[in-house]
């Protein structure tokens, strides 16, 4: 867990609604319905941290052409 700034803490709280909407749309709300706000915030923080870490790691490596088509086809 990071020592969040007030802005980061608010952003995580603000992300609860779209997170809940996505869970509902996917039919996954039931297992999360009775979780605490702290538990939900932990999940959001983990996803955001993983995303940011990946973006920073990717930025450290030059892409071949810089286009989306550099990625291998997933199928």
GROMACS .gro file of N, CA and C in nm:
model
  225
    1UNK      N    1   0.084  -0.118   0.000
    1UNK     CA    2   0.000   0.000   0.000
    1UNK      C    3   0.088   0.124   0.000
    2UNK      N    4   0.046   0.223  -0.076
    2UNK     CA    5   0.122   0.347  -0.084
    2UNK      C    6   0.069   0.448   0.015
    3UNK      N    7   0.150   0.547   0.046
    3UNK     CA    8   0.106   0.659   0.127
    3UNK      C    9   0.041   0.758   0.031
    4UNK      N   10  -0.091   0.752   0.019
    4UNK     CA   11  -0.163   0.828  -0.081
    4UNK      C   12  -0.175   0.975  -0.045
    5UNK      N   13  -0.169   1.060  -0.147
    5UNK     CA   14  -0.200   1.201  -0.130
    5UNK      C   15  -0.352   1.213  -0.121
    6UNK      N   16  -0.400   1.329  -0.081
    6UNK     CA   17  -0.545   1.351  -0.075
    6UNK      C   18  -0.608   1.334  -0.213
    7UNK      N   19  -0.540   1.378  -0.316
    7UNK     CA   20  -0.592   1.366  -0.453
    7UNK      C   21  -0.599   1.219  -0.494
    8UNK      N   22  -0.497   1.141  -0.462
    8UNK     CA   23  -0.498   0.998  -0.495
    8UNK      C   24  -0.608   0.925  -0.420
    9UNK      N   25  -0.626   0.957  -0.292
    9UNK     CA   26  -0.731   0.893  -0.212
    9UNK      C   27  -0.869   0.925  -0.270
   10UNK      N   28  -0.889   1.051  -0.311
   10UNK     CA   29  -1.018   1.088  -0.369
   10UNK      C   30  -1.039   1.016  -0.502
   11UNK      N   31  -0.934   1.005  -0.584
   11UNK     CA   32  -0.947   0.937  -0.713
   11UNK      C   33  -0.987   0.792  -0.694
   12UNK      N   34  -0.930   0.727  -0.593
   12UNK     CA   35  -0.967   0.588  -0.565
   12UNK      C   36  -1.112   0.581  -0.519
   13UNK      N   37  -1.154   0.670  -0.431
   13UNK     CA   38  -1.295   0.672  -0.389
   13UNK      C   39  -1.387   0.697  -0.508
   14UNK      N   40  -1.348   0.791  -0.596
   14UNK     CA   41  -1.430   0.822  -0.713
   14UNK      C   42  -1.438   0.704  -0.809
   15UNK      N   43  -1.339   0.617  -0.806
   15UNK     CA   44  -1.338   0.500  -0.896
   15UNK      C   45  -1.431   0.389  -0.848
   16UNK      N   46  -1.479   0.400  -0.725
   16UNK     CA   47  -1.567   0.294  -0.673
   16UNK      C   48  -1.692   0.277  -0.758
   17UNK      N   49  -1.752   0.387  -0.802
   17UNK     CA   50  -1.877   0.378  -0.878
   17UNK      C   51  -1.857   0.307  -1.012
   18UNK      N   52  -1.759   0.350  -1.096
   18UNK     CA   53  -1.743   0.274  -1.220
   18UNK      C   54  -1.698   0.130  -1.197
   19UNK      N   55  -1.625   0.106  -1.088
   19UNK     CA   56  -1.585  -0.032  -1.054
   19UNK      C   57  -1.711  -0.115  -1.024
   20UNK      N   58  -1.800  -0.059  -0.943
   20UNK     CA   59  -1.925  -0.130  -0.909
   20UNK      C   60  -2.011  -0.150  -1.034
   21UNK      N   61  -2.015  -0.052  -1.122
   21UNK     CA   62  -2.092  -0.065  -1.245
   21UNK      C   63  -2.036  -0.177  -1.332
   22UNK      N   64  -1.904  -0.186  -1.342
   22UNK     CA   65  -1.842  -0.293  -1.421
   22UNK      C   66  -1.872  -0.429  -1.360
   23UNK      N   67  -1.861  -0.439  -1.226
   23UNK     CA   68  -1.893  -0.565  -1.159
   23UNK      C   69  -2.037  -0.605  -1.186
   24UNK      N   70  -2.128  -0.509  -1.180
   24UNK     CA   71  -2.270  -0.536  -1.204
   24UNK      C   72  -2.292  -0.581  -1.348
   25UNK      N   73  -2.232  -0.509  -1.443
   25UNK     CA   74  -2.247  -0.545  -1.584
   25UNK      C   75  -2.196  -0.686  -1.613
   26UNK      N   76  -2.091  -0.727  -1.543
   26UNK     CA   77  -2.032  -0.859  -1.564
   26UNK      C   78  -2.097  -0.968  -1.478
   27UNK      N   79  -2.195  -0.929  -1.396
   27UNK     CA   80  -2.262  -1.026  -1.309
   27UNK      C   81  -2.175  -1.071  -1.193
   28UNK      N   82  -2.082  -0.986  -1.151
   28UNK     CA   83  -1.988  -1.024  -1.046
   28UNK      C   84  -2.007  -0.947  -0.916
   29UNK      N   85  -2.114  -0.871  -0.903
   29UNK     CA   86  -2.131  -0.786  -0.785
   29UNK      C   87  -2.152  -0.865  -0.656
   30UNK      N   88  -2.220  -0.977  -0.663
   30UNK     CA   89  -2.253  -1.052  -0.542
   30UNK      C   90  -2.133  -1.079  -0.450
   31UNK      N   91  -2.020  -1.131  -0.499
   31UNK     CA   92  -1.908  -1.157  -0.408
   31UNK      C   93  -1.847  -1.030  -0.348
   32UNK      N   94  -1.872  -0.916  -0.410
   32UNK     CA   95  -1.813  -0.791  -0.363
   32UNK      C   96  -1.909  -0.705  -0.283
   33UNK      N   97  -2.037  -0.740  -0.283
   33UNK     CA   98  -2.141  -0.653  -0.228
   33UNK      C   99  -2.118  -0.618  -0.081
   34UNK      N  100  -2.073  -0.714  -0.002
   34UNK     CA  101  -2.056  -0.691   0.143
   34UNK      C  102  -1.912  -0.663   0.182
   35UNK      N  103  -1.826  -0.638   0.085
   35UNK     CA  104  -1.687  -0.604   0.117
   35UNK      C  105  -1.681  -0.461   0.167
   36UNK      N  106  -1.581  -0.435   0.248
   36UNK     CA  107  -1.565  -0.299   0.302
   36UNK      C  108  -1.512  -0.205   0.193
   37UNK      N  109  -1.529  -0.076   0.218
   37UNK     CA  110  -1.475   0.024   0.126
   37UNK      C  111  -1.323   0.009   0.116
   38UNK      N  112  -1.259  -0.025   0.227
   38UNK     CA  113  -1.114  -0.043   0.227
   38UNK      C  114  -1.073  -0.160   0.137
   39UNK      N  115  -1.152  -0.268   0.137
   39UNK     CA  116  -1.123  -0.382   0.049
   39UNK      C  117  -1.137  -0.342  -0.098
   40UNK      N  118  -1.243  -0.271  -0.130
   40UNK     CA  119  -1.266  -0.227  -0.268
   40UNK      C  120  -1.156  -0.131  -0.311
   41UNK      N  121  -1.119  -0.039  -0.222
   41UNK     CA  122  -1.011   0.055  -0.253
   41UNK      C  123  -0.880  -0.019  -0.278
   42UNK      N  124  -0.857  -0.125  -0.205
   42UNK     CA  125  -0.735  -0.204  -0.223
   42UNK      C  126  -0.731  -0.268  -0.362
   43UNK      N  127  -0.845  -0.319  -0.408
   43UNK     CA  128  -0.852  -0.377  -0.542
   43UNK      C  129  -0.828  -0.271  -0.649
   44UNK      N  130  -0.891  -0.156  -0.633
   44UNK     CA  131  -0.874  -0.047  -0.729
   44UNK      C  132  -0.728  -0.003  -0.733
   45UNK      N  133  -0.670   0.014  -0.614
   45UNK     CA  134  -0.531   0.058  -0.605
   45UNK      C  135  -0.437  -0.043  -0.670
   46UNK      N  136  -0.463  -0.171  -0.651
   46UNK     CA  137  -0.378  -0.274  -0.711
   46UNK      C  138  -0.387  -0.267  -0.864
   47UNK      N  139  -0.507  -0.249  -0.918
   47UNK     CA  140  -0.523  -0.241  -1.063
   47UNK      C  141  -0.455  -0.116  -1.119
   48UNK      N  142  -0.474  -0.005  -1.053
   48UNK     CA  143  -0.413   0.120  -1.100
   48UNK      C  144  -0.262   0.113  -1.090
   49UNK      N  145  -0.210   0.061  -0.980
   49UNK     CA  146  -0.065   0.049  -0.963
   49UNK      C  147  -0.005  -0.042  -1.069
   50UNK      N  148  -0.069  -0.155  -1.094
   50UNK     CA  149  -0.021  -0.246  -1.198
   50UNK      C  150  -0.021  -0.183  -1.335
   51UNK      N  151  -0.124  -0.109  -1.364
   51UNK     CA  152  -0.136  -0.040  -1.493
   51UNK      C  153  -0.025   0.064  -1.508
   52UNK      N  154  -0.007   0.147  -1.407
   52UNK     CA  155   0.095   0.253  -1.412
   52UNK      C  156   0.235   0.191  -1.420
   53UNK      N  157   0.261   0.090  -1.341
   53UNK     CA  158   0.392   0.024  -1.345
   53UNK      C  159   0.422  -0.031  -1.485
   54UNK      N  160   0.322  -0.093  -1.546
   54UNK     CA  161   0.341  -0.147  -1.680
   54UNK      C  162   0.367  -0.036  -1.781
   55UNK      N  163   0.292   0.071  -1.773
   55UNK     CA  164   0.312   0.183  -1.865
   55UNK      C  165   0.451   0.242  -1.850
   56UNK      N  166   0.499   0.254  -1.728
   56UNK     CA  167   0.633   0.307  -1.706
   56UNK      C  168   0.740   0.211  -1.758
   57UNK      N  169   0.720   0.082  -1.735
   57UNK     CA  170   0.814  -0.018  -1.787
   57UNK      C  171   0.818  -0.014  -1.940
   58UNK      N  172   0.702  -0.004  -2.001
   58UNK     CA  173   0.695   0.001  -2.147
   58UNK      C  174   0.761   0.127  -2.202
   59UNK      N  175   0.746   0.237  -2.130
   59UNK     CA  176   0.805   0.363  -2.175
   59UNK      C  177   0.958   0.357  -2.174
   60UNK      N  178   1.013   0.269  -2.094
   60UNK     CA  179   1.158   0.257  -2.084
   60UNK      C  180   1.218   0.180  -2.201
   61UNK      N  181   1.133   0.116  -2.281
   61UNK     CA  182   1.181   0.035  -2.394
   61UNK      C  183   1.130   0.094  -2.525
   62UNK      N  184   1.220   0.115  -2.617
   62UNK     CA  185   1.182   0.169  -2.747
   62UNK      C  186   1.109   0.061  -2.828
   63UNK      N  187   0.998   0.100  -2.885
   63UNK     CA  188   0.925   0.009  -2.972
   63UNK      C  189   0.990   0.007  -3.108
   64UNK      N  190   0.966  -0.099  -3.183
   64UNK     CA  191   1.027  -0.109  -3.317
   64UNK      C  192   0.983   0.006  -3.406
   65UNK      N  193   0.853   0.024  -3.421
   65UNK     CA  194   0.804   0.130  -3.509
   65UNK      C  195   0.717   0.229  -3.434
   66UNK      N  196   0.677   0.192  -3.313
   66UNK     CA  197   0.589   0.279  -3.236
   66UNK      C  198   0.443   0.265  -3.272
   67UNK      N  199   0.408   0.165  -3.350
   67UNK     CA  200   0.268   0.147  -3.389
   67UNK      C  201   0.206   0.034  -3.308
   68UNK      N  202   0.076   0.033  -3.307
   68UNK     CA  203   0.002  -0.070  -3.235
   68UNK      C  204   0.027  -0.206  -3.297
   69UNK      N  205   0.058  -0.210  -3.423
   69UNK     CA  206   0.075  -0.336  -3.495
   69UNK      C  207   0.204  -0.409  -3.459
   70UNK      N  208   0.285  -0.351  -3.371
   70UNK     CA  209   0.406  -0.418  -3.326
   70UNK      C  210   0.373  -0.536  -3.234
   71UNK      N  211   0.255  -0.535  -3.173
   71UNK     CA  212   0.216  -0.642  -3.082
   71UNK      C  213   0.184  -0.769  -3.161
   72UNK      N  214   0.220  -0.886  -3.105
   72UNK     CA  215   0.184  -1.009  -3.175
   72UNK      C  216   0.033  -1.027  -3.178
   73UNK      N  217  -0.016  -1.086  -3.282
   73UNK     CA  218  -0.159  -1.109  -3.295
   73UNK      C  219  -0.201  -1.211  -3.190
   74UNK      N  220  -0.306  -1.181  -3.112
   74UNK     CA  221  -0.343  -1.268  -3.000
   74UNK      C  222  -0.422  -1.393  -3.039
   75UNK      N  223  -0.441  -1.419  -3.166
   75UNK     CA  224  -0.518  -1.538  -3.206
   75UNK      C  225  -0.459  -1.599  -3.330
   0.00000   0.00000   0.00000
